[in-house]
Amino acid sequence: MKQIDTNSGQTEVKSNLSSLQLANQNQKTPQQVPLVSSQSSQRPSTASWLQKAFALGIVTIASTTIGLTAALLLPLPMGLVAEDKAAKSLDLWQFGMGYQVSRPVNILVMGIDLVPTATPGSREIFSGRSDTMLLLRVDPDTDSISLLSIPRDTQVEIAGVGTTKINDANVQGGATLAARTASSVLNGVQIDRYLRVSTDAFKELVDLMGGVEVYVPKPMVYEDKTQKLKINLSPGKQVLSGAQAEQFARFRTDDLGDIGRVQRQQALLKALRKQLTSPTVIPRIPGLVQVMQKYIDTNLTVEEMLALVSAGRKLGEGNFKMVMLPGRFSAPDEFRASYWILDPTGRDRVMQQYFNIDPLSPSLEGDTSAALRISIQNASRNPNAASQLSQRLIALGFSNVFITSDWADKQAKTQVIAQRGDLQAAQMLQQQLGLGTVDADSTGDLEADITIRVGDDWGNVK
């Protein structure tokens, strides 16, 4: 299994995981329990299995700006693709799908910035800053997956470095230091494995998938000569090519900065998961796998990869939850650099609800109806829907309600978005309204605890 030697910067093969198995007293599952067990189970149909396994591949890389489906490697590691013709027929069961995830596992996923001086194909391509950092939890006990987006500008303390942004941890000490740093700001959560993806993967991948349909909310124009990145997107719903999807994911020159980019990455992730239901995608999997191999660095074993794919077969739509690390922008005169300052209370709630980690505070309660900040976006064809819903909420006792700009991409169903990760409050609110769905992601209003995006179903409420 691969591990990063932070002294030499080289990768060596070791059988232990001590550098990344960060001990934590709050972890509910004993550390000595192996991640993978082998057991027989009934073989599913190839088409059904592939769609769900491929979806887990998307989840494993999640919203990285440069490799959303790098974990396509999970069903077909490169050696198997090259050596066994059966792989090309998509008969994957023989490669170990009897493996199962035996306990909850946390994987740190990093999308690595372009390193201009790195030789293509060399180890140096993984030595840059983490353009994206995600903590992924696969829980076999609940058949669910939770994904935490950690903004690259999150302020952290790194020994020997000082106060800096979390995206610098990989530069200073590779995957090991990045994992330790992430764990230290997330209540000591145990990080079991890592996965790094270089910046060159994304365009090829989306093009091989036939593009991806997303809603671009506004014009996006930007150029970064250092990263060789030029962005020029028009607003509206459209199918983006690989190059355009990369532009959409990496754009950050608006008033939301890196946080807006995190939101767009989550939106892109949703769109890619939807794309996976297309029957045209499955025949392309072998080619996708071979393309992605050179862009990946991980200490997951082949057996663990297969076990994660097996877990993906059980993943339902409602069992995939996304959240962003709650916090705020630093004030212009607060620090020499701009940071994302995490909110300890919000962090504790996220780690408890999504990662089963006890909060640092002895008592953590959800917001009361009066304190809960609720943003309303009208995404319906009724121009008065937002004001009508606002009045309804105030009548129900929610006093901190405000209306924001309409959402131009009209939708049939109302969304109750747990913007800051408070699923309990979102579910309570959805039940009181009697409509809509609870969405566990962070694509709503940053100023709100809950964002309600009003759909056409509001017209059916009496």
CSV table of C-alpha atoms in Angstrom, one decimal:
chain,number,residue,atom,x,y,z
A,1,MET,CA,0.0,0.0,0.0
A,2,LYS,CA,1.4,3.4,-0.9
A,3,GLN,CA,2.4,5.9,1.7
A,4,ILE,CA,4.0,9.3,1.4
A,5,ASP,CA,7.4,9.8,2.9
A,6,THR,CA,7.4,13.5,3.7
A,7,ASN,CA,11.1,13.7,4.2
A,8,SER,CA,12.1,12.5,0.8
A,9,GLY,CA,9.0,13.4,-1.2
A,10,GLN,CA,9.1,9.9,-2.7
A,11,THR,CA,6.5,7.2,-2.6
A,12,GLU,CA,7.3,3.8,-1.1
A,13,VAL,CA,5.3,0.6,-0.5
A,14,LYS,CA,4.6,-0.3,3.1
A,15,SER,CA,2.1,-2.7,4.7
A,16,ASN,CA,1.1,-0.5,7.6
A,17,LEU,CA,-1.0,2.7,7.7
A,18,SER,CA,0.3,4.3,10.8
A,19,SER,CA,1.0,7.7,9.3
A,20,LEU,CA,-2.5,8.2,8.1
A,21,GLN,CA,-4.5,6.3,10.8
A,22,LEU,CA,-4.8,9.2,13.1
A,23,ALA,CA,-5.9,8.0,16.5
A,24,ASN,CA,-8.9,9.7,17.9
A,25,GLN,CA,-10.8,9.1,21.1
A,26,ASN,CA,-14.1,10.2,19.6
A,27,GLN,CA,-14.1,7.6,16.8
A,28,LYS,CA,-16.9,5.2,17.4
A,29,THR,CA,-15.5,2.3,15.5
A,30,PRO,CA,-12.4,0.5,16.9
A,31,GLN,CA,-9.3,1.3,14.8
A,32,GLN,CA,-8.1,-2.3,14.8
A,33,VAL,CA,-11.1,-3.4,12.8
A,34,PRO,CA,-10.0,-3.9,9.2
A,35,LEU,CA,-11.5,-1.8,6.4
A,36,VAL,CA,-12.3,-4.8,4.2
A,37,SER,CA,-13.8,-8.2,4.7
A,38,SER,CA,-14.4,-10.8,2.0
A,39,GLN,CA,-17.8,-12.5,1.7
A,40,SER,CA,-19.9,-14.1,-1.0
A,41,SER,CA,-23.0,-12.4,-2.2
A,42,GLN,CA,-25.4,-12.7,-5.0
A,43,ARG,CA,-24.1,-11.3,-8.3
A,44,PRO,CA,-26.1,-8.3,-9.6
A,45,SER,CA,-26.8,-7.6,-13.2
A,46,THR,CA,-23.8,-6.1,-14.9
A,47,ALA,CA,-25.7,-2.9,-16.1
A,48,SER,CA,-27.2,-2.3,-12.6
A,49,TRP,CA,-23.9,-2.9,-10.9
A,50,LEU,CA,-22.0,-0.7,-13.2
A,51,GLN,CA,-24.3,2.3,-12.9
A,52,LYS,CA,-24.1,2.2,-9.1
A,53,ALA,CA,-20.4,1.4,-8.9
A,54,PHE,CA,-19.6,4.2,-11.4
A,55,ALA,CA,-21.7,6.5,-9.2
A,56,LEU,CA,-19.5,5.7,-6.3
A,57,GLY,CA,-16.5,6.5,-8.4
A,58,ILE,CA,-18.0,9.9,-8.9
A,59,VAL,CA,-18.6,10.2,-5.2
A,60,THR,CA,-15.1,9.1,-4.2
A,61,ILE,CA,-13.5,11.8,-6.2
A,62,ALA,CA,-16.6,14.0,-5.7
A,63,SER,CA,-16.2,17.6,-6.5
A,64,THR,CA,-12.5,17.8,-7.2
A,65,THR,CA,-12.0,20.4,-9.9
A,66,ILE,CA,-9.7,18.1,-11.8
A,67,GLY,CA,-10.9,14.5,-11.4
A,68,LEU,CA,-14.5,14.0,-10.5
A,69,THR,CA,-14.4,10.4,-11.7
A,70,ALA,CA,-10.9,9.3,-11.0
A,71,ALA,CA,-12.2,6.5,-8.8
A,72,LEU,CA,-13.4,4.8,-12.0
A,73,LEU,CA,-10.2,3.0,-11.2
A,74,LEU,CA,-12.1,1.2,-8.5
A,75,PRO,CA,-13.8,-1.4,-10.7
A,76,LEU,CA,-10.8,-1.9,-13.0
A,77,PRO,CA,-7.3,-1.2,-11.7
A,78,MET,CA,-4.9,-0.6,-14.5
A,79,GLY,CA,-3.1,-3.9,-14.2
A,80,LEU,CA,-6.4,-5.8,-14.6
A,81,VAL,CA,-7.4,-3.8,-17.6
A,82,ALA,CA,-4.2,-4.5,-19.4
A,83,GLU,CA,-3.9,-8.2,-18.5
A,84,ASP,CA,-7.4,-9.6,-18.6
A,85,LYS,CA,-9.6,-9.4,-21.7
A,86,ALA,CA,-12.6,-10.1,-19.6
A,87,ALA,CA,-12.4,-6.6,-18.3
A,88,LYS,CA,-13.2,-5.3,-21.7
A,89,SER,CA,-16.5,-7.2,-21.7
A,90,LEU,CA,-17.4,-5.4,-18.4
A,91,ASP,CA,-17.7,-8.7,-16.5
A,92,LEU,CA,-16.1,-7.3,-13.4
A,93,TRP,CA,-17.4,-9.7,-10.7
A,94,GLN,CA,-14.4,-12.1,-11.0
A,95,PHE,CA,-12.0,-9.3,-9.9
A,96,GLY,CA,-13.2,-9.4,-6.3
A,97,MET,CA,-16.6,-8.0,-5.8
A,98,GLY,CA,-17.0,-10.3,-2.8
A,99,TYR,CA,-15.1,-7.7,-0.8
A,100,GLN,CA,-17.1,-5.6,1.6
A,101,VAL,CA,-16.3,-2.5,3.6
A,102,SER,CA,-16.3,-3.8,7.2
A,103,ARG,CA,-16.5,-0.5,9.1
A,104,PRO,CA,-17.0,3.2,8.4
A,105,VAL,CA,-14.0,4.6,6.5
A,106,ASN,CA,-12.9,8.2,6.0
A,107,ILE,CA,-10.9,9.1,2.9
A,108,LEU,CA,-9.2,12.4,2.3
A,109,VAL,CA,-9.6,13.4,-1.4
A,110,MET,CA,-7.4,16.1,-2.8
A,111,GLY,CA,-7.4,17.7,-6.3
A,112,ILE,CA,-3.8,19.0,-6.8
A,113,ASP,CA,-3.0,22.3,-8.6
A,114,LEU,CA,-0.9,22.4,-11.7
A,115,VAL,CA,2.8,22.3,-10.9
A,116,PRO,CA,4.4,24.3,-13.8
A,117,THR,CA,7.9,22.8,-13.3
A,118,ALA,CA,6.7,19.2,-12.9
A,119,THR,CA,7.6,16.7,-15.6
A,120,PRO,CA,4.3,15.1,-17.0
A,121,GLY,CA,3.8,11.7,-15.6
A,122,SER,CA,6.3,12.2,-12.7
A,123,ARG,CA,5.6,12.2,-9.0
A,124,GLU,CA,6.0,15.9,-8.9
A,125,ILE,CA,2.6,16.5,-10.3
A,126,PHE,CA,1.2,15.6,-6.9
A,127,SER,CA,3.3,18.1,-5.0
A,128,GLY,CA,1.3,21.2,-5.5
A,129,ARG,CA,-1.4,22.9,-3.4
A,130,SER,CA,-4.7,21.1,-2.9
A,131,ASP,CA,-7.0,23.0,-5.2
A,132,THR,CA,-9.8,21.0,-3.6
A,133,MET,CA,-10.0,19.1,-0.3
A,134,LEU,CA,-12.8,16.7,0.6
A,135,LEU,CA,-13.4,14.3,3.5
A,136,LEU,CA,-15.4,11.4,2.3
A,137,ARG,CA,-17.1,8.9,4.7
A,138,VAL,CA,-18.4,5.6,3.5
A,139,ASP,CA,-20.5,4.0,6.2
A,140,PRO,CA,-21.6,0.3,5.6
A,141,ASP,CA,-23.8,0.4,8.7
A,142,THR,CA,-26.2,2.9,7.2
A,143,ASP,CA,-25.3,2.3,3.5
A,144,SER,CA,-24.6,6.0,3.2
A,145,ILE,CA,-21.9,8.4,2.0
A,146,SER,CA,-21.1,11.8,3.5
A,147,LEU,CA,-18.9,14.3,1.8
A,148,LEU,CA,-17.4,17.4,3.5
A,149,SER,CA,-15.9,20.1,1.3
A,150,ILE,CA,-13.1,21.9,3.1
A,151,PRO,CA,-12.5,25.3,1.4
A,152,ARG,CA,-8.9,25.7,0.3
A,153,ASP,CA,-8.6,29.0,2.1
A,154,THR,CA,-9.4,27.5,5.5
A,155,GLN,CA,-7.1,29.0,8.2
A,156,VAL,CA,-5.0,26.4,10.0
A,157,GLU,CA,-1.9,26.2,12.1
A,158,ILE,CA,0.9,23.9,10.8
A,159,ALA,CA,3.8,23.1,13.0
A,160,GLY,CA,7.0,24.6,11.6
A,161,VAL,CA,5.0,26.7,9.1
A,162,GLY,CA,2.6,28.8,11.3
A,163,THR,CA,-0.7,30.3,10.3
A,164,THR,CA,-1.5,29.4,6.7
A,165,LYS,CA,-4.2,28.1,4.4
A,166,ILE,CA,-5.0,24.4,4.5
A,167,ASN,CA,-4.2,24.0,0.8
A,168,ASP,CA,-0.5,24.5,1.6
A,169,ALA,CA,-0.3,21.4,3.8
A,170,ASN,CA,0.3,19.1,0.8
A,171,VAL,CA,3.1,21.3,-0.4
A,172,GLN,CA,4.8,21.3,3.0
A,173,GLY,CA,4.4,17.6,3.8
A,174,GLY,CA,2.5,15.6,1.3
A,175,ALA,CA,-0.6,13.6,1.9
A,176,THR,CA,0.5,12.7,5.5
A,177,LEU,CA,0.7,16.3,6.7
A,178,ALA,CA,-2.5,17.2,4.8
A,179,ALA,CA,-4.3,14.4,6.6
A,180,ARG,CA,-3.0,15.4,10.0
A,181,THR,CA,-3.9,19.0,9.4
A,182,ALA,CA,-7.4,18.2,8.2
A,183,SER,CA,-7.9,15.9,11.2
A,184,SER,CA,-6.7,18.6,13.6
A,185,VAL,CA,-9.3,21.1,12.5
A,186,LEU,CA,-12.1,18.5,12.3
A,187,ASN,CA,-12.3,17.4,16.0
A,188,GLY,CA,-9.6,14.7,15.6
A,189,VAL,CA,-11.5,12.7,13.0
A,190,GLN,CA,-9.6,9.5,12.0
A,191,ILE,CA,-8.5,9.7,8.4
A,192,ASP,CA,-7.9,6.1,7.0
A,193,ARG,CA,-6.8,6.7,3.5
A,194,TYR,CA,-6.0,9.4,1.0
A,195,LEU,CA,-6.6,10.0,-2.7
A,196,ARG,CA,-4.8,12.7,-4.8
A,197,VAL,CA,-5.7,13.6,-8.3
A,198,SER,CA,-3.6,15.8,-10.6
A,199,THR,CA,-5.1,18.7,-12.5
A,200,ASP,CA,-4.8,17.3,-16.0
A,201,ALA,CA,-7.6,14.7,-15.7
A,202,PHE,CA,-10.9,16.5,-15.7
A,203,LYS,CA,-11.1,17.8,-19.3
A,204,GLU,CA,-10.4,14.4,-20.8
A,205,LEU,CA,-12.8,12.7,-18.5
A,206,VAL,CA,-15.8,14.9,-19.2
A,207,ASP,CA,-15.2,14.7,-22.9
A,208,LEU,CA,-15.2,10.9,-22.8
A,209,MET,CA,-18.5,11.0,-20.9
A,210,GLY,CA,-20.0,13.1,-23.7
A,211,GLY,CA,-20.1,16.3,-21.7
A,212,VAL,CA,-22.2,17.3,-18.7
A,213,GLU,CA,-25.3,19.5,-18.5
A,214,VAL,CA,-25.3,22.2,-15.8
A,215,TYR,CA,-26.9,25.6,-15.2
A,216,VAL,CA,-24.5,28.4,-15.4
A,217,PRO,CA,-26.0,31.2,-13.2
A,218,LYS,CA,-24.1,34.2,-14.6
A,219,PRO,CA,-21.4,35.1,-17.1
A,220,MET,CA,-18.0,33.8,-16.0
A,221,VAL,CA,-14.9,35.5,-17.4
A,222,TYR,CA,-11.4,35.1,-15.9
A,223,GLU,CA,-7.8,34.3,-16.9
A,224,ASP,CA,-5.0,32.8,-14.8
A,225,LYS,CA,-1.8,32.6,-16.9
A,226,THR,CA,0.1,30.8,-14.2
A,227,GLN,CA,-2.4,27.9,-14.2
A,228,LYS,CA,-2.9,28.2,-17.9
A,229,LEU,CA,-6.6,28.7,-17.2
A,230,LYS,CA,-8.9,30.9,-19.3
A,231,ILE,CA,-12.6,31.0,-18.4
A,232,ASN,CA,-15.3,32.4,-20.7
A,233,LEU,CA,-18.8,31.0,-20.1
A,234,SER,CA,-22.2,32.4,-20.9
A,235,PRO,CA,-25.2,32.0,-18.5
A,236,GLY,CA,-28.0,29.4,-18.9
A,237,LYS,CA,-28.5,25.7,-18.9
A,238,GLN,CA,-26.1,24.0,-21.3
A,239,VAL,CA,-24.0,20.9,-22.0
A,240,LEU,CA,-20.4,21.8,-21.1
A,241,SER,CA,-17.4,20.2,-22.8
A,242,GLY,CA,-14.4,19.0,-20.6
A,243,ALA,CA,-12.7,22.4,-20.9
A,244,GLN,CA,-15.8,24.3,-20.1
A,245,ALA,CA,-16.7,22.1,-17.2
A,246,GLU,CA,-13.2,22.7,-15.8
A,247,GLN,CA,-13.8,26.5,-16.2
A,248,PHE,CA,-17.1,26.2,-14.4
A,249,ALA,CA,-15.6,24.2,-11.5
A,250,ARG,CA,-12.6,26.5,-11.0
A,251,PHE,CA,-14.1,30.0,-11.5
A,252,ARG,CA,-13.7,32.0,-8.3
A,253,THR,CA,-13.6,35.7,-9.2
A,254,ASP,CA,-16.9,36.8,-7.7
A,255,ASP,CA,-17.9,38.1,-4.3
A,256,LEU,CA,-18.0,34.5,-3.0
A,257,GLY,CA,-14.4,33.6,-4.0
A,258,ASP,CA,-13.4,30.1,-3.1
A,259,ILE,CA,-16.8,29.4,-1.4
A,260,GLY,CA,-18.7,30.1,-4.6
A,261,ARG,CA,-16.4,27.6,-6.3
A,262,VAL,CA,-17.2,24.9,-3.7
A,263,GLN,CA,-20.9,25.5,-4.4
A,264,ARG,CA,-20.4,25.1,-8.2
A,265,GLN,CA,-18.3,22.0,-7.6
A,266,GLN,CA,-21.2,20.4,-5.7
A,267,ALA,CA,-23.6,21.4,-8.4
A,268,LEU,CA,-21.3,19.8,-11.0
A,269,LEU,CA,-21.1,16.7,-8.9
A,270,LYS,CA,-24.9,16.4,-9.0
A,271,ALA,CA,-25.0,16.9,-12.7
A,272,LEU,CA,-22.3,14.2,-13.3
A,273,ARG,CA,-24.2,11.7,-11.1
A,274,LYS,CA,-27.3,12.4,-13.2
A,275,GLN,CA,-25.2,11.8,-16.4
A,276,LEU,CA,-24.2,8.4,-15.1
A,277,THR,CA,-27.8,7.1,-15.7
A,278,SER,CA,-27.3,7.5,-19.4
A,279,PRO,CA,-26.9,4.1,-21.1
A,280,THR,CA,-24.3,5.7,-23.4
A,281,VAL,CA,-21.8,6.0,-20.6
A,282,ILE,CA,-21.4,2.3,-19.6
A,283,PRO,CA,-19.6,1.2,-22.8
A,284,ARG,CA,-17.0,4.0,-22.2
A,285,ILE,CA,-15.9,2.8,-18.8
A,286,PRO,CA,-12.8,0.8,-19.9
A,287,GLY,CA,-11.5,3.7,-21.8
A,288,LEU,CA,-12.2,6.1,-18.9
A,289,VAL,CA,-10.3,3.8,-16.5
A,290,GLN,CA,-7.2,3.7,-18.6
A,291,VAL,CA,-7.2,7.5,-19.1
A,292,MET,CA,-7.5,8.1,-15.3
A,293,GLN,CA,-4.7,5.8,-14.1
A,294,LYS,CA,-1.9,8.2,-14.7
A,295,TYR,CA,-3.6,11.0,-12.8
A,296,ILE,CA,-4.1,9.2,-9.4
A,297,ASP,CA,-2.0,8.7,-6.3
A,298,THR,CA,-3.6,6.8,-3.4
A,299,ASN,CA,-2.8,4.4,-0.6
A,300,LEU,CA,-6.0,2.4,-1.2
A,301,THR,CA,-5.3,-1.2,-2.0
A,302,VAL,CA,-7.1,-3.0,-4.9
A,303,GLU,CA,-9.1,-5.0,-2.4
A,304,GLU,CA,-10.2,-1.8,-0.6
A,305,MET,CA,-11.1,-0.2,-3.9
A,306,LEU,CA,-13.3,-3.1,-4.8
A,307,ALA,CA,-14.9,-3.0,-1.4
A,308,LEU,CA,-15.8,0.6,-1.9
A,309,VAL,CA,-17.4,-0.2,-5.3
A,310,SER,CA,-19.4,-2.9,-3.6
A,311,ALA,CA,-20.6,-0.4,-1.1
A,312,GLY,CA,-21.7,1.8,-4.0
A,313,ARG,CA,-24.2,-0.8,-5.1
A,314,LYS,CA,-26.3,-0.1,-2.0
A,315,LEU,CA,-26.2,3.7,-2.4
A,316,GLY,CA,-29.6,5.2,-2.7
A,317,GLU,CA,-30.2,8.8,-3.8
A,318,GLY,CA,-31.1,9.9,-0.3
A,319,ASN,CA,-28.0,8.3,1.2
A,320,PHE,CA,-25.6,10.7,-0.4
A,321,LYS,CA,-25.0,13.9,1.7
A,322,MET,CA,-22.8,16.8,0.9
A,323,VAL,CA,-21.8,19.7,3.2
A,324,MET,CA,-19.3,22.5,3.3
A,325,LEU,CA,-17.2,23.3,6.4
A,326,PRO,CA,-19.2,26.2,8.1
A,327,GLY,CA,-17.4,29.4,8.6
A,328,ARG,CA,-17.0,33.0,7.4
A,329,PHE,CA,-14.7,35.2,5.3
A,330,SER,CA,-12.0,37.0,7.2
A,331,ALA,CA,-12.3,40.8,7.3
A,332,PRO,CA,-10.0,42.8,4.9
A,333,ASP,CA,-8.1,44.2,7.9
A,334,GLU,CA,-8.2,41.1,10.1
A,335,PHE,CA,-5.2,39.2,8.6
A,336,ARG,CA,-2.5,39.8,6.0
A,337,ALA,CA,-4.1,37.1,3.8
A,338,SER,CA,-7.7,36.3,3.2
A,339,TYR,CA,-9.0,33.2,5.0
A,340,TRP,CA,-12.1,31.1,5.6
A,341,ILE,CA,-12.5,31.1,9.3
A,342,LEU,CA,-14.3,28.0,10.5
A,343,ASP,CA,-17.3,28.3,12.8
A,344,PRO,CA,-16.6,25.9,15.8
A,345,THR,CA,-20.3,25.4,16.5
A,346,GLY,CA,-21.1,24.6,12.9
A,347,ARG,CA,-18.1,22.4,12.6
A,348,ASP,CA,-19.1,20.4,15.7
A,349,ARG,CA,-22.6,19.9,14.3
A,350,VAL,CA,-21.3,18.7,10.9
A,351,MET,CA,-18.8,16.3,12.5
A,352,GLN,CA,-21.6,14.9,14.7
A,353,GLN,CA,-24.3,14.6,12.2
A,354,TYR,CA,-22.2,13.5,9.2
A,355,PHE,CA,-19.2,11.8,10.7
A,356,ASN,CA,-20.4,10.5,14.1
A,357,ILE,CA,-17.8,12.5,16.0
A,358,ASP,CA,-18.7,13.8,19.4
A,359,PRO,CA,-18.6,17.7,19.5
A,360,LEU,CA,-15.9,19.5,21.4
A,361,SER,CA,-18.7,21.4,23.2
A,362,PRO,CA,-20.5,19.2,25.8
A,363,SER,CA,-23.9,20.5,24.6
A,364,LEU,CA,-24.8,21.0,21.0
A,365,GLU,CA,-28.4,21.9,20.2
A,366,GLY,CA,-30.1,22.9,16.9
A,367,ASP,CA,-31.2,26.5,16.2
A,368,THR,CA,-34.6,27.4,17.6
A,369,SER,CA,-37.3,28.6,15.2
A,370,ALA,CA,-36.7,32.2,16.2
A,371,ALA,CA,-32.9,32.0,15.6
A,372,LEU,CA,-32.9,29.9,12.5
A,373,ARG,CA,-31.8,32.0,9.5
A,374,ILE,CA,-33.9,31.1,6.5
A,375,SER,CA,-33.3,32.4,3.0
A,376,ILE,CA,-36.0,32.1,0.3
A,377,GLN,CA,-35.2,31.9,-3.4
A,378,ASN,CA,-38.0,31.8,-5.9
A,379,ALA,CA,-37.4,29.1,-8.5
A,380,SER,CA,-41.1,28.7,-9.4
A,381,ARG,CA,-43.2,30.3,-12.2
A,382,ASN,CA,-45.3,32.1,-9.5
A,383,PRO,CA,-43.7,35.6,-9.1
A,384,ASN,CA,-45.3,35.9,-5.6
A,385,ALA,CA,-44.2,32.5,-4.3
A,386,ALA,CA,-41.3,33.8,-2.2
A,387,SER,CA,-43.3,36.4,-0.4
A,388,GLN,CA,-46.1,34.0,0.2
A,389,LEU,CA,-43.7,31.4,1.7
A,390,SER,CA,-42.2,34.1,3.8
A,391,GLN,CA,-45.5,35.0,5.3
A,392,ARG,CA,-46.2,31.3,5.9
A,393,LEU,CA,-42.9,30.9,7.8
A,394,ILE,CA,-43.5,33.9,9.9
A,395,ALA,CA,-46.9,32.6,10.9
A,396,LEU,CA,-45.2,29.3,11.9
A,397,GLY,CA,-42.9,31.2,14.3
A,398,PHE,CA,-39.8,31.6,12.1
A,399,SER,CA,-38.9,35.3,12.5
A,400,ASN,CA,-35.4,35.4,10.9
A,401,VAL,CA,-36.6,35.0,7.3
A,402,PHE,CA,-35.3,36.9,4.2
A,403,ILE,CA,-35.9,36.8,0.5
A,404,THR,CA,-32.9,36.8,-2.0
A,405,SER,CA,-32.7,37.0,-5.8
A,406,ASP,CA,-34.8,34.6,-7.8
A,407,TRP,CA,-33.2,31.4,-9.0
A,408,ALA,CA,-33.5,31.6,-12.8
A,409,ASP,CA,-33.4,27.8,-13.4
A,410,LYS,CA,-37.1,27.0,-12.8
A,411,GLN,CA,-37.8,23.8,-11.0
A,412,ALA,CA,-40.9,21.7,-10.2
A,413,LYS,CA,-40.0,20.7,-6.6
A,414,THR,CA,-39.1,22.9,-3.6
A,415,GLN,CA,-35.7,22.2,-2.1
A,416,VAL,CA,-35.0,22.7,1.6
A,417,ILE,CA,-31.2,23.0,1.6
A,418,ALA,CA,-29.2,22.4,4.7
A,419,GLN,CA,-26.6,25.1,3.8
A,420,ARG,CA,-24.6,24.8,7.0
A,421,GLY,CA,-25.1,21.1,7.5
A,422,ASP,CA,-28.0,21.2,10.0
A,423,LEU,CA,-30.1,18.3,8.7
A,424,GLN,CA,-32.3,18.1,11.8
A,425,ALA,CA,-33.4,21.7,11.3
A,426,ALA,CA,-34.0,21.2,7.6
A,427,GLN,CA,-36.1,18.1,8.2
A,428,MET,CA,-38.1,19.9,10.8
A,429,LEU,CA,-38.7,22.8,8.5
A,430,GLN,CA,-39.7,20.5,5.6
A,431,GLN,CA,-42.2,18.7,7.8
A,432,GLN,CA,-43.8,21.9,9.0
A,433,LEU,CA,-44.2,23.2,5.4
A,434,GLY,CA,-45.5,19.8,4.2
A,435,LEU,CA,-43.7,20.0,0.8
A,436,GLY,CA,-40.4,19.7,-0.9
A,437,THR,CA,-37.3,17.6,-0.3
A,438,VAL,CA,-34.4,18.0,2.1
A,439,ASP,CA,-31.1,18.5,0.2
A,440,ALA,CA,-27.9,17.8,2.1
A,441,ASP,CA,-25.6,20.1,0.2
A,442,SER,CA,-24.2,23.6,0.4
A,443,THR,CA,-25.5,25.2,-2.8
A,444,GLY,CA,-27.8,27.7,-1.1
A,445,ASP,CA,-27.3,31.2,0.4
A,446,LEU,CA,-24.1,31.5,2.4
A,447,GLU,CA,-25.8,33.9,4.9
A,448,ALA,CA,-28.5,31.4,5.8
A,449,ASP,CA,-28.7,28.3,8.0
A,450,ILE,CA,-31.4,26.9,5.6
A,451,THR,CA,-32.1,28.0,2.0
A,452,ILE,CA,-35.6,27.2,0.6
A,453,ARG,CA,-35.6,27.2,-3.2
A,454,VAL,CA,-39.3,27.4,-4.0
A,455,GLY,CA,-40.6,25.2,-6.8
A,456,ASP,CA,-43.9,24.9,-8.6
A,457,ASP,CA,-45.2,22.5,-6.0
A,458,TRP,CA,-45.7,25.6,-3.7
A,459,GLY,CA,-48.9,26.2,-5.8
A,460,ASN,CA,-50.4,22.9,-4.5
A,461,VAL,CA,-50.1,24.0,-0.8
A,462,LYS,CA,-53.4,25.0,0.8
